[in-house]
Backbone as ProteinMPNN parsed JSONL, in Angstrom:
{"seq_chain_A": "MPSALRSRLALFALLGAFLIPIGMSSLRGLTHVLTCKESAETPFTLITPEGLEPQLLSSTRISKEDEAFLCADDEAEGGLSLNMGARAEGPGKVSMILPITNSSKYLWQGTVTLVVGGTSIPVDIGEIPAGQTRQEVVPLNLDSGTLEVSGSLLIGP", "coords_chain_A": {"N_chain_A": [[-134.128, 51.915, 13.448], [-135.668, 50.734, 10.67], [-134.816, 51.921, 7.298], [-137.034, 51.787, 5.609], [-139.256, 51.737, 6.864], [-139.018, 54.3, 8.105], [-139.259, 56.113, 5.91], [-141.967, 55.542, 5.161], [-143.14, 56.564, 7.304], [-142.562, 59.216, 7.103], [-143.553, 59.839, 4.794], [-146.471, 59.685, 5.619], [-146.418, 61.557, 7.476], [-146.033, 63.954, 5.902], [-148.486, 63.595, 4.088], [-150.277, 64.252, 6.133], [-149.739, 66.795, 6.862], [-150.765, 68.165, 4.613], [-153.346, 67.662, 5.002], [-154.281, 69.351, 6.972], [-155.445, 71.96, 6.788], [-157.786, 71.369, 5.673], [-159.187, 69.92, 7.596], [-159.309, 71.884, 9.593], [-160.778, 73.894, 8.088], [-163.708, 75.717, 7.839], [-167.386, 76.151, 7.147], [-168.982, 77.721, 8.432], [-171.742, 76.814, 9.239], [-172.935, 76.653, 6.433], [-174.224, 74.785, 3.875], [-174.126, 74.471, 1.198], [-173.029, 75.882, -2.004], [-172.143, 79.175, -2.213], [-173.881, 81.512, -4.165], [-175.111, 84.193, -3.684], [-175.679, 86.7, -1.574], [-177.739, 88.689, 0.424], [-179.177, 91.196, 2.701], [-181.911, 90.934, 4.629], [-184.74, 93.152, 4.936], [-185.889, 93.506, 7.345], [-185.535, 94.336, 10.374], [-185.537, 93.264, 13.875], [-186.198, 94.124, 17.315], [-186.077, 93.119, 20.26], [-187.481, 93.023, 23.231], [-187.054, 92.211, 26.601], [-188.354, 91.963, 29.437], [-187.575, 91.029, 32.993], [-189.065, 87.752, 33.9], [-191.408, 88.161, 32.384], [-193.23, 87.911, 29.101], [-191.449, 88.253, 26.111], [-191.331, 91.67, 24.241], [-192.076, 92.518, 21.072], [-190.669, 94.281, 18.497], [-190.923, 95.863, 15.503], [-190.383, 97.353, 12.145], [-191.318, 97.953, 8.899], [-191.282, 98.979, 5.859], [-193.945, 98.953, 3.383], [-194.726, 99.508, 0.061], [-197.071, 100.03, -2.772], [-195.644, 99.561, -5.218], [-193.575, 98.024, -4.327], [-192.06, 95.317, -4.867], [-189.742, 93.617, -3.754], [-187.337, 91.58, -4.618], [-184.994, 89.408, -3.679], [-181.605, 88.424, -4.373], [-182.22, 88.456, -7.283], [-181.474, 88.053, -10.692], [-182.807, 89.449, -12.836], [-185.631, 91.545, -12.559], [-188.138, 90.571, -13.789], [-187.747, 88.219, -14.063], [-188.416, 87.089, -11.568], [-187.609, 86.224, -8.308], [-186.101, 85.69, -5.17], [-187.924, 86.041, -1.782], [-187.532, 86.927, 1.659], [-189.258, 86.885, 4.334], [-189.242, 87.464, 7.418], [-190.45, 86.809, 10.594], [-191.429, 87.018, 13.972], [-192.532, 85.538, 17.274], [-193.747, 85.744, 20.517], [-193.123, 83.269, 22.758], [-193.514, 82.686, 25.624], [-192.334, 83.538, 28.861], [-189.016, 84.885, 28.161], [-188.921, 83.478, 25.909], [-188.726, 83.327, 22.429], [-189.912, 82.818, 19.0], [-188.27, 82.809, 15.922], [-189.5, 83.021, 12.767], [-188.749, 81.956, 9.723], [-189.31, 82.306, 6.533], [-188.706, 81.391, 3.105], [-189.488, 82.461, -0.151], [-189.616, 81.524, -3.358], [-189.956, 83.019, -6.259], [-188.852, 82.758, -8.773], [-187.948, 80.797, -11.655], [-186.456, 78.826, -11.179], [-184.521, 76.095, -9.233], [-183.414, 76.424, -6.137], [-181.028, 76.545, -3.401], [-181.224, 77.339, 0.111], [-180.058, 79.222, 2.792], [-180.394, 80.798, 5.86], [-178.985, 83.567, 7.717], [-179.255, 84.33, 10.825], [-178.609, 86.907, 12.821], [-178.309, 87.662, 15.918], [-178.192, 89.665, 18.384], [-174.747, 89.803, 18.828], [-174.11, 87.581, 17.783], [-173.84, 85.088, 15.114], [-176.118, 83.129, 13.664], [-176.414, 80.404, 11.629], [-178.986, 79.135, 9.532], [-180.398, 76.505, 8.325], [-182.461, 76.202, 5.4], [-183.016, 74.563, 3.29], [-183.612, 73.087, 0.045], [-185.335, 74.911, -2.282], [-188.043, 74.602, -4.206], [-189.022, 76.025, -7.642], [-191.431, 78.52, -7.458], [-192.429, 77.969, -4.906], [-192.665, 77.958, -1.279], [-190.417, 77.666, 1.49], [-189.791, 77.037, 4.966], [-188.372, 77.711, 8.314], [-188.537, 77.457, 11.703], [-187.102, 78.927, 14.257], [-186.5, 78.796, 17.826], [-185.718, 80.952, 20.176], [-183.909, 81.347, 23.472], [-184.098, 83.929, 25.705], [-182.11, 86.244, 27.413], [-183.056, 88.761, 30.17], [-183.473, 92.053, 28.814], [-182.589, 94.28, 26.204], [-182.68, 93.34, 22.681], [-181.017, 93.079, 19.458], [-182.225, 92.047, 16.23], [-181.365, 90.614, 13.335], [-181.463, 89.515, 9.642], [-179.856, 87.633, 7.002], [-179.814, 86.502, 3.65], [-178.57, 83.593, 2.307], [-177.804, 82.208, -0.807], [-177.553, 79.556, -3.078], [-177.09, 77.283, -5.774]], "CA_chain_A": [[-135.449, 51.96, 12.837], [-135.115, 50.565, 9.357], [-135.185, 52.938, 6.422], [-138.217, 51.807, 4.849], [-140.224, 52.206, 7.884], [-138.664, 55.692, 8.462], [-139.683, 56.681, 4.658], [-143.377, 55.51, 5.144], [-143.568, 57.462, 8.331], [-142.126, 60.504, 6.716], [-144.673, 60.031, 3.701], [-147.664, 59.804, 6.327], [-146.433, 62.927, 8.232], [-146.313, 64.846, 4.879], [-149.813, 63.808, 3.798], [-150.997, 64.75, 7.269], [-149.606, 68.262, 6.733], [-151.49, 68.854, 3.641], [-154.777, 67.577, 5.398], [-154.496, 69.976, 8.273], [-155.943, 72.966, 6.216], [-158.99, 70.845, 5.133], [-159.653, 69.637, 8.834], [-159.527, 73.384, 10.232], [-161.782, 74.991, 7.582], [-165.388, 75.769, 8.331], [-168.292, 76.915, 6.272], [-169.892, 78.499, 9.298], [-173.037, 76.174, 9.11], [-173.286, 76.587, 5.213], [-174.183, 73.614, 3.378], [-174.11, 74.764, -0.305], [-172.224, 76.927, -2.758], [-172.846, 80.614, -2.201], [-173.908, 82.294, -5.101], [-175.699, 85.384, -3.522], [-175.9, 87.074, -0.143], [-178.604, 89.71, 0.514], [-179.719, 91.329, 3.84], [-183.329, 91.151, 4.875], [-184.953, 94.647, 5.584], [-186.832, 93.391, 8.425], [-184.923, 94.013, 11.756], [-186.518, 93.068, 15.096], [-185.692, 94.451, 18.405], [-186.771, 92.137, 21.26], [-187.391, 93.727, 24.671], [-187.436, 90.97, 27.588], [-188.68, 92.222, 31.032], [-187.511, 90.027, 33.824], [-189.977, 87.043, 34.047], [-192.46, 88.337, 31.34], [-193.007, 87.584, 27.696], [-190.72, 89.455, 25.378], [-192.055, 92.66, 23.549], [-191.437, 92.414, 19.746], [-190.803, 95.574, 17.778], [-190.222, 95.61, 14.147], [-190.989, 98.051, 11.326], [-191.255, 97.708, 7.649], [-192.382, 100.114, 4.927], [-194.49, 98.332, 2.326], [-195.67, 100.387, -0.785], [-197.643, 99.198, -3.914], [-194.764, 99.128, -6.223], [-192.367, 97.311, -3.869], [-192.0, 93.856, -4.766], [-188.567, 93.61, -3.488], [-186.793, 90.471, -4.655], [-183.574, 89.162, -3.097], [-180.875, 87.469, -5.399], [-182.903, 88.448, -8.353], [-180.781, 88.74, -11.886], [-183.761, 90.427, -13.597], [-186.756, 91.37, -11.84], [-189.053, 90.194, -14.641], [-187.841, 86.716, -13.903], [-188.613, 87.084, -10.163], [-186.287, 86.08, -7.299], [-186.52, 85.1, -3.596], [-188.039, 86.589, -0.891], [-187.181, 86.491, 2.959], [-190.16, 87.752, 5.181], [-188.878, 87.24, 8.756], [-191.308, 86.949, 11.407], [-191.381, 86.762, 15.279], [-193.703, 85.455, 18.034], [-193.379, 85.403, 21.908], [-193.729, 81.883, 23.304], [-193.676, 82.709, 26.896], [-191.27, 84.414, 29.549], [-187.831, 84.882, 27.795], [-188.829, 82.855, 24.705], [-189.256, 83.838, 21.1], [-189.704, 81.969, 17.881], [-188.126, 83.456, 14.669], [-190.093, 82.141, 11.512], [-187.995, 82.541, 8.424], [-189.941, 81.746, 5.237], [-188.064, 81.938, 1.872], [-190.304, 82.112, -1.165], [-189.035, 81.185, -4.687], [-190.687, 83.495, -7.217], [-188.101, 82.226, -10.066], [-188.11, 79.59, -12.283], [-184.988, 77.966, -10.863], [-184.375, 75.575, -7.806], [-182.283, 77.232, -5.207], [-180.688, 76.173, -2.041], [-181.275, 78.498, 0.758], [-179.64, 79.394, 4.323], [-180.602, 82.451, 6.404], [-178.024, 83.818, 8.815], [-179.899, 85.203, 11.815], [-177.725, 88.009, 13.645], [-178.895, 87.991, 17.341], [-177.139, 90.606, 19.178], [-173.524, 89.922, 18.094], [-173.954, 86.313, 17.474], [-174.455, 84.697, 14.022], [-176.626, 81.664, 13.586], [-176.918, 79.909, 10.329], [-180.173, 78.21, 9.556], [-180.602, 75.85, 6.608], [-183.952, 75.936, 5.094], [-182.949, 73.536, 2.388], [-184.043, 73.347, -1.349], [-186.897, 75.678, -2.655], [-188.496, 74.53, -5.781], [-189.799, 77.316, -8.314], [-192.791, 78.773, -7.005], [-192.753, 77.224, -3.446], [-192.286, 78.683, -0.081], [-189.975, 76.854, 2.446], [-189.605, 77.916, 6.271], [-187.92, 77.158, 9.474], [-188.779, 78.426, 12.919], [-185.975, 79.067, 15.459], [-186.664, 79.146, 18.978], [-184.655, 81.557, 21.058], [-184.08, 81.584, 24.948], [-183.455, 85.24, 25.853], [-181.846, 86.91, 28.857], [-183.659, 90.007, 30.129], [-182.773, 93.109, 28.332], [-182.829, 94.436, 24.845], [-181.776, 92.724, 21.855], [-181.447, 93.531, 18.028], [-181.948, 90.67, 15.624], [-181.732, 90.938, 11.677], [-181.251, 88.167, 8.831], [-179.434, 87.534, 5.536], [-180.271, 85.555, 2.85], [-177.563, 83.358, 1.73], [-178.53, 81.421, -1.573], [-176.85, 78.805, -3.799], [-177.819, 76.897, -6.82]], "C_chain_A": [[-135.077, 51.687, 11.324], [-135.767, 51.809, 8.554], [-136.517, 52.809, 5.849], [-139.395, 52.248, 5.75], [-140.316, 53.703, 8.076], [-139.204, 56.587, 7.205], [-141.18, 56.726, 4.656], [-143.851, 56.199, 6.263], [-143.545, 58.731, 7.878], [-143.3, 60.812, 5.539], [-145.986, 60.244, 4.349], [-147.551, 61.182, 6.872], [-146.58, 63.968, 7.018], [-147.672, 64.799, 4.223], [-150.634, 64.475, 4.997], [-150.867, 66.178, 7.323], [-150.494, 68.9, 5.963], [-152.9, 68.688, 4.13], [-155.146, 68.457, 6.574], [-155.505, 71.186, 7.927], [-157.351, 72.545, 6.124], [-159.702, 70.72, 6.545], [-160.091, 71.025, 9.6], [-160.399, 74.161, 9.382], [-163.065, 74.586, 7.968], [-166.124, 76.741, 7.285], [-169.19, 77.544, 7.246], [-171.322, 77.913, 9.26], [-173.549, 76.299, 7.635], [-173.422, 75.446, 4.702], [-174.306, 73.452, 1.949], [-173.138, 75.787, -0.686], [-172.771, 77.985, -2.446], [-172.727, 81.29, -3.478], [-174.463, 84.028, -4.817], [-175.91, 85.535, -2.06], [-176.814, 88.506, 0.074], [-178.946, 90.023, 2.02], [-181.215, 91.391, 3.659], [-183.746, 92.494, 5.279], [-185.834, 94.396, 6.793], [-185.977, 92.995, 9.778], [-185.792, 94.203, 12.74], [-185.702, 93.826, 16.326], [-186.791, 93.702, 19.625], [-186.514, 92.776, 22.66], [-187.746, 92.654, 25.651], [-187.327, 91.593, 28.929], [-188.351, 90.975, 31.726], [-188.918, 89.193, 34.049], [-191.493, 87.351, 33.215], [-192.147, 88.186, 29.945], [-192.283, 88.788, 27.082], [-191.755, 90.529, 24.696], [-191.331, 92.49, 22.233], [-191.597, 93.794, 18.957], [-189.948, 95.701, 16.356], [-190.934, 96.756, 13.158], [-190.593, 97.948, 9.906], [-191.789, 98.395, 6.816], [-192.556, 99.235, 3.825], [-195.213, 99.396, 1.48], [-196.14, 99.238, -2.007], [-196.645, 98.802, -4.886], [-193.691, 98.329, -5.685], [-192.803, 95.968, -3.951], [-190.547, 93.527, -4.923], [-187.952, 92.179, -3.603], [-185.353, 90.263, -4.258], [-182.805, 88.302, -4.031], [-181.655, 87.185, -6.807], [-181.752, 88.93, -9.647], [-181.564, 89.833, -12.609], [-185.244, 90.215, -13.035], [-187.99, 90.794, -12.538], [-189.127, 88.366, -14.339], [-188.227, 86.353, -12.619], [-187.454, 86.594, -9.473], [-186.968, 85.333, -5.986], [-186.845, 86.256, -2.72], [-187.951, 86.239, 0.628], [-188.363, 87.331, 3.794], [-189.889, 87.371, 6.637], [-189.997, 87.548, 9.647], [-190.873, 86.596, 13.068], [-192.446, 86.516, 15.995], [-193.185, 85.038, 19.395], [-194.171, 84.078, 22.131], [-193.82, 81.567, 24.92], [-192.567, 83.495, 27.57], [-189.908, 84.001, 28.852], [-187.92, 83.747, 26.607], [-189.324, 83.571, 23.621], [-188.7, 82.957, 20.226], [-189.331, 83.037, 16.87], [-188.703, 82.646, 13.565], [-189.368, 82.887, 10.26], [-188.34, 81.781, 7.172], [-189.281, 82.328, 4.081], [-189.257, 81.547, 0.75], [-189.591, 82.242, -2.603], [-189.793, 81.741, -5.73], [-190.013, 83.213, -8.572], [-188.607, 81.203, -10.647], [-187.001, 78.568, -11.965], [-185.269, 77.291, -9.487], [-183.214, 76.062, -6.936], [-182.376, 76.323, -3.925], [-180.583, 77.186, -0.957], [-181.018, 78.281, 2.45], [-180.011, 80.785, 4.697], [-179.651, 82.475, 7.522], [-178.933, 84.898, 9.958], [-178.525, 85.733, 12.674], [-178.434, 88.206, 14.963], [-178.021, 88.552, 18.264], [-175.917, 90.568, 18.379], [-173.238, 88.432, 17.517], [-174.736, 85.866, 16.011], [-174.722, 83.147, 13.792], [-177.036, 81.31, 12.178], [-177.819, 78.843, 10.375], [-180.728, 77.633, 8.187], [-181.871, 75.465, 6.497], [-183.77, 74.892, 3.934], [-183.442, 73.979, 1.016], [-185.438, 74.001, -1.234], [-187.049, 75.732, -4.025], [-189.027, 75.804, -6.269], [-191.134, 77.515, -7.737], [-193.488, 78.311, -5.483], [-192.02, 77.952, -2.395], [-191.769, 77.631, 0.898], [-189.825, 77.559, 3.943], [-189.117, 77.155, 7.364], [-188.151, 77.941, 10.563], [-187.757, 77.873, 14.044], [-186.579, 79.275, 16.749], [-185.253, 79.587, 19.531], [-185.023, 81.811, 22.568], [-183.442, 82.672, 25.168], [-183.401, 85.756, 27.257], [-182.788, 88.195, 28.947], [-182.969, 91.013, 29.532], [-183.31, 93.469, 26.904], [-181.987, 94.016, 23.775], [-182.067, 93.018, 20.334], [-181.512, 92.079, 17.22], [-182.357, 91.056, 13.97], [-181.16, 89.521, 11.077], [-180.544, 88.624, 7.551], [-179.628, 86.517, 4.83], [-179.135, 84.799, 2.202], [-178.149, 82.059, 0.642], [-177.328, 80.667, -2.707], [-177.656, 77.931, -4.783], [-178.13, 75.3, -6.446]], "O_chain_A": [[-134.223, 52.394, 10.789], [-136.751, 52.481, 8.861], [-137.117, 53.858, 5.61], [-140.31, 52.989, 5.392], [-141.383, 54.306, 8.19], [-139.573, 57.735, 7.452], [-141.743, 57.737, 4.237], [-145.05, 56.477, 6.246], [-144.483, 59.459, 8.204], [-143.847, 61.911, 5.443], [-146.747, 60.986, 3.728], [-148.505, 61.952, 6.756], [-147.349, 64.9, 7.252], [-148.101, 65.865, 3.78], [-151.601, 65.193, 4.746], [-151.797, 66.832, 7.796], [-151.029, 69.955, 6.306], [-153.712, 69.521, 3.728], [-156.239, 68.314, 7.123], [-156.384, 71.415, 8.758], [-158.181, 73.372, 6.502], [-160.744, 71.355, 6.71], [-161.192, 71.123, 10.142], [-160.843, 75.183, 9.904], [-163.454, 73.474, 8.325], [-165.67, 77.753, 6.75], [-170.266, 77.926, 6.787], [-172.177, 78.798, 9.251], [-174.745, 76.022, 7.545], [-172.507, 74.735, 5.118], [-174.579, 72.344, 1.487], [-172.513, 76.463, 0.131], [-173.996, 77.939, -2.341], [-171.623, 81.635, -3.899], [-174.237, 84.928, -5.625], [-176.286, 84.583, -1.376], [-176.185, 89.504, -0.278], [-179.014, 88.999, 2.699], [-181.711, 91.856, 2.633], [-182.978, 93.029, 6.079], [-186.542, 95.342, 7.137], [-185.755, 91.86, 10.198], [-186.686, 95.049, 12.7], [-184.51, 94.069, 16.143], [-188.013, 93.817, 19.716], [-185.379, 92.984, 23.089], [-188.861, 92.16, 25.484], [-186.23, 91.716, 29.474], [-188.725, 89.906, 31.245], [-189.901, 89.863, 34.366], [-192.531, 86.755, 33.502], [-190.989, 88.296, 29.542], [-192.429, 89.968, 27.399], [-192.946, 90.226, 24.625], [-190.111, 92.332, 22.224], [-192.713, 94.305, 18.859], [-188.731, 95.652, 16.181], [-192.097, 97.045, 13.44], [-189.38, 97.844, 9.726], [-193.005, 98.513, 6.965], [-191.574, 98.738, 3.274], [-196.116, 100.088, 1.951], [-195.767, 98.075, -2.156], [-196.773, 97.694, -5.405], [-192.851, 97.908, -6.481], [-193.719, 95.493, -3.28], [-190.096, 93.199, -6.02], [-188.068, 91.519, -2.57], [-184.552, 91.124, -4.621], [-183.444, 87.366, -4.511], [-181.741, 86.086, -7.355], [-181.222, 90.04, -9.587], [-181.079, 90.919, -12.927], [-185.89, 89.167, -13.016], [-188.93, 90.524, -11.79], [-190.067, 87.572, -14.372], [-188.413, 85.144, -12.486], [-186.363, 86.555, -10.042], [-187.99, 84.657, -5.878], [-186.222, 87.315, -2.806], [-188.355, 85.102, 0.873], [-188.225, 88.554, 3.81], [-190.85, 86.678, 6.973], [-190.543, 88.634, 9.448], [-189.911, 85.848, 13.243], [-193.469, 87.1, 15.637], [-192.339, 84.151, 19.509], [-195.34, 83.811, 21.853], [-194.123, 80.471, 25.393], [-191.837, 84.141, 26.819], [-189.614, 82.808, 28.924], [-186.884, 83.114, 26.405], [-190.249, 84.37, 23.761], [-187.602, 82.406, 20.308], [-189.955, 84.099, 16.88], [-188.302, 81.484, 13.493], [-189.433, 84.075, 9.945], [-187.736, 80.767, 6.824], [-189.219, 83.55, 3.948], [-189.854, 80.471, 0.799], [-188.97, 83.286, -2.802], [-190.463, 80.874, -6.29], [-190.706, 83.468, -9.556], [-189.645, 80.677, -10.245], [-186.83, 77.546, -12.631], [-186.079, 77.769, -8.693], [-182.056, 75.95, -7.338], [-183.311, 75.64, -3.509], [-179.698, 78.014, -1.171], [-181.579, 77.461, 3.176], [-179.936, 81.753, 3.94], [-179.51, 81.48, 8.232], [-179.139, 86.094, 9.756], [-177.614, 85.003, 13.064], [-179.268, 89.111, 14.946], [-177.171, 87.897, 18.866], [-175.893, 91.194, 17.319], [-172.224, 88.184, 16.865], [-175.902, 86.167, 15.758], [-173.906, 82.227, 13.742], [-177.954, 81.915, 11.627], [-177.64, 77.819, 11.034], [-181.321, 78.205, 7.271], [-182.423, 74.629, 7.213], [-184.838, 74.308, 3.753], [-183.678, 75.173, 0.832], [-186.352, 73.771, -0.442], [-186.522, 76.487, -4.842], [-189.458, 76.636, -5.47], [-191.881, 76.548, -7.585], [-194.66, 78.325, -5.109], [-190.925, 78.482, -2.585], [-192.539, 76.716, 1.193], [-189.741, 78.787, 3.926], [-189.404, 75.959, 7.411], [-187.979, 79.153, 10.435], [-187.665, 76.748, 14.533], [-187.387, 80.202, 16.684], [-184.157, 79.03, 19.468], [-186.082, 82.319, 22.936], [-182.235, 82.672, 24.923], [-184.317, 85.74, 28.079], [-183.26, 88.658, 27.909], [-181.748, 90.954, 29.671], [-184.367, 92.99, 26.493], [-180.772, 94.218, 23.794], [-183.229, 93.188, 19.966], [-180.869, 91.107, 17.617], [-183.369, 91.619, 13.553], [-180.589, 88.645, 11.727], [-180.621, 89.771, 7.11], [-179.622, 85.445, 5.434], [-178.602, 85.51, 1.35], [-178.795, 81.11, 1.086], [-176.331, 81.296, -3.062], [-178.873, 77.854, -4.611], [-178.799, 74.606, -7.211]]}, "name": "protein", "num_of_chains": 1, "seq": "MPSALRSRLALFALLGAFLIPIGMSSLRGLTHVLTCKESAETPFTLITPEGLEPQLLSSTRISKEDEAFLCADDEAEGGLSLNMGARAEGPGKVSMILPITNSSKYLWQGTVTLVVGGTSIPVDIGEIPAGQTRQEVVPLNLDSGTLEVSGSLLIGP"}
């Protein structure tokens, strides 16, 4: 093999070695730079009897003074709120409703990480302009039994 070909082959192998970490990296479904991560305080328990519609159990305490903004630097400036919901769609089927409301004066990029049982599911909500609400609906097919569902808000500029 000529030495010029050997040196070029070595150069490509060296470049390939530097590209391996980039190819193996994963953002786990995240589509934006992360500046804030907070958990939503709306856990759900889904009880799915065999062949019947799931029973949805949730408990959230709301008080008059409670205006809990997530990812807010200053409460006077507002922030974001995630008000998760769920609805039964038939035997073994549930839709999770994930609205994010932006009460701040800034444009934000949002993702919700749903934790269903032990599985983490990233849901890209997209850009949320100031004063607006964006939502996604995620259908879930459930096996019979009991399952816990919770969510976290992942926000970036």
